[in-house]
mmCIF file of C-alpha atoms in Angstrom:
data_model
loop_
_atom_site.group_PDB
_atom_site.id
_atom_site.type_symbol
_atom_site.label_atom_id
_atom_site.label_comp_id
_atom_site.label_asym_id
_atom_site.label_seq_id
_atom_site.Cartn_x
_atom_site.Cartn_y
_atom_site.Cartn_z
ATOM 1 C CA UNK D 30 -8.231 8.763 -1.700
ATOM 2 C CA UNK D 31 -9.469 8.356 -5.441
ATOM 3 C CA UNK D 32 -7.154 11.222 -7.857
ATOM 4 C CA UNK D 33 -8.199 12.249 -10.713
ATOM 5 C CA UNK D 34 -5.436 11.599 -13.950
ATOM 6 C CA UNK D 35 -4.718 11.756 -16.919
ATOM 7 C CA UNK D 36 -2.713 8.966 -19.291
ATOM 8 C CA UNK D 37 -3.000 9.303 -23.386
ATOM 9 C CA UNK D 38 -5.737 12.226 -23.308
ATOM 10 C CA UNK D 39 -7.962 9.776 -21.345
ATOM 11 C CA UNK D 40 -8.619 10.693 -17.790
ATOM 12 C CA UNK D 41 -9.629 8.480 -15.069
ATOM 13 C CA UNK D 42 -10.421 8.280 -11.773
ATOM 14 C CA UNK D 43 -7.464 6.034 -9.866
ATOM 15 C CA UNK D 44 -6.643 4.592 -6.051
ATOM 16 C CA UNK D 45 -4.227 6.484 -4.317
ATOM 17 C CA UNK D 46 -2.940 5.032 -1.462
ATOM 18 C CA UNK D 47 -1.291 6.276 1.926
ATOM 19 C CA UNK D 48 1.524 3.942 3.794
ATOM 20 C CA UNK D 49 1.882 5.406 7.350
ATOM 21 C CA UNK D 50 4.444 4.067 9.744
ATOM 22 C CA UNK D 51 4.321 4.772 13.438
ATOM 23 C CA UNK D 52 8.047 5.201 15.300
ATOM 24 C CA UNK D 53 9.346 3.497 18.240
ATOM 25 C CA UNK D 54 8.817 7.138 19.263
ATOM 26 C CA UNK D 55 5.502 7.306 18.328
ATOM 27 C CA UNK D 56 5.971 9.777 16.119
ATOM 28 C CA UNK D 57 3.513 9.293 12.417
ATOM 29 C CA UNK D 58 5.839 9.421 9.193
ATOM 30 C CA UNK D 59 4.376 9.333 5.499
ATOM 31 C CA UNK D 60 7.017 6.477 3.838
ATOM 32 C CA UNK D 61 5.245 7.080 0.156
ATOM 33 C CA UNK D 62 2.041 7.856 -1.570
ATOM 34 C CA UNK D 63 1.288 4.558 -4.509
ATOM 35 C CA UNK D 64 -1.161 4.744 -7.341
ATOM 36 C CA UNK D 65 -1.649 1.442 -9.234
ATOM 37 C CA UNK D 66 -4.167 2.251 -11.752
ATOM 38 C CA UNK D 67 -5.300 -1.613 -10.967
ATOM 39 C CA UNK D 68 -6.334 -3.532 -7.456
ATOM 40 C CA UNK D 69 -4.351 -5.948 -8.012
ATOM 41 C CA UNK D 70 -1.510 -9.356 -6.288
ATOM 42 C CA UNK D 71 0.696 -7.674 -8.326
ATOM 43 C CA UNK D 72 0.305 -3.746 -7.707
ATOM 44 C CA UNK D 73 0.827 -4.848 -3.945
ATOM 45 C CA UNK D 74 3.903 -7.069 -4.492
ATOM 46 C CA UNK D 75 5.640 -4.184 -5.696
ATOM 47 C CA UNK D 76 4.253 -1.524 -3.713
ATOM 48 C CA UNK D 77 5.678 -4.120 -0.545
ATOM 49 C CA UNK D 78 8.796 -5.262 -2.038
ATOM 50 C CA UNK D 79 9.531 -1.061 -2.681
ATOM 51 C CA UNK D 80 8.331 -0.653 1.154
ATOM 52 C CA UNK D 81 11.169 -2.981 1.809
ATOM 53 C CA UNK D 82 13.748 -1.353 -0.750
ATOM 54 C CA UNK D 83 13.430 1.602 2.208
ATOM 55 C CA UNK D 84 14.062 0.188 4.729
ATOM 56 C CA UNK D 85 10.119 -1.140 6.363
ATOM 57 C CA UNK D 86 11.258 -4.556 8.280
ATOM 58 C CA UNK D 87 8.526 -5.169 9.479
ATOM 59 C CA UNK D 88 4.480 -4.473 9.678
ATOM 60 C CA UNK D 89 3.154 -4.769 12.681
ATOM 61 C CA UNK D 90 -0.339 -4.315 11.689
ATOM 62 C CA UNK D 91 -2.283 -3.700 8.811
ATOM 63 C CA UNK D 92 -5.599 -1.907 7.822
ATOM 64 C CA UNK D 93 -7.369 -2.575 4.715
ATOM 65 C CA UNK D 94 -11.024 -2.423 3.578
ATOM 66 C CA UNK D 95 -11.905 -5.725 1.182
ATOM 67 C CA UNK D 96 -8.678 -4.232 -1.243
ATOM 68 C CA UNK D 97 -8.004 -6.810 -4.382
ATOM 69 C CA UNK D 98 -5.102 -8.010 -4.256
ATOM 70 C CA UNK D 99 -4.751 -7.371 -1.594
ATOM 71 C CA UNK D 100 -5.466 -10.589 0.922
ATOM 72 C CA UNK D 101 -3.357 -12.870 -1.602
ATOM 73 C CA UNK D 102 0.026 -11.009 -0.295
ATOM 74 C CA UNK D 103 -0.511 -10.459 2.986
ATOM 75 C CA UNK D 104 -2.077 -14.028 3.309
ATOM 76 C CA UNK D 105 0.900 -16.008 1.900
ATOM 77 C CA UNK D 106 3.599 -15.007 4.389
ATOM 78 C CA UNK D 107 4.878 -12.025 3.284
ATOM 79 C CA UNK D 108 8.446 -10.950 3.715
ATOM 80 C CA UNK D 109 7.292 -8.253 6.134
ATOM 81 C CA UNK D 110 6.297 -9.828 8.356
ATOM 82 C CA UNK D 111 2.832 -8.738 8.882
ATOM 83 C CA UNK D 112 -0.641 -9.216 10.505
ATOM 84 C CA UNK D 113 -3.527 -8.428 8.585
ATOM 85 C CA UNK D 114 -6.628 -7.148 10.011
ATOM 86 C CA UNK D 115 -10.010 -6.024 7.550
ATOM 87 C CA UNK D 116 -12.066 -3.380 8.724
#
């Protein structure tokens, strides 16, 4: 989703991402909402590091739609061991 962000007297539309989890009891939890000003491998790496710090041990499935930089982070041995499925 894109949200209008105010930074230093200017407004820009930036993407925000919602990290969802499905527990073993089939309950859905919002883990976090992230805002990264530009899509990049560094930004996605920071997001995965944050999820790991919050206790996420493994990502079983990830669905995304051609997000820049995500394929680099996921495709080269992400420490959370996730599988990637392009939407």
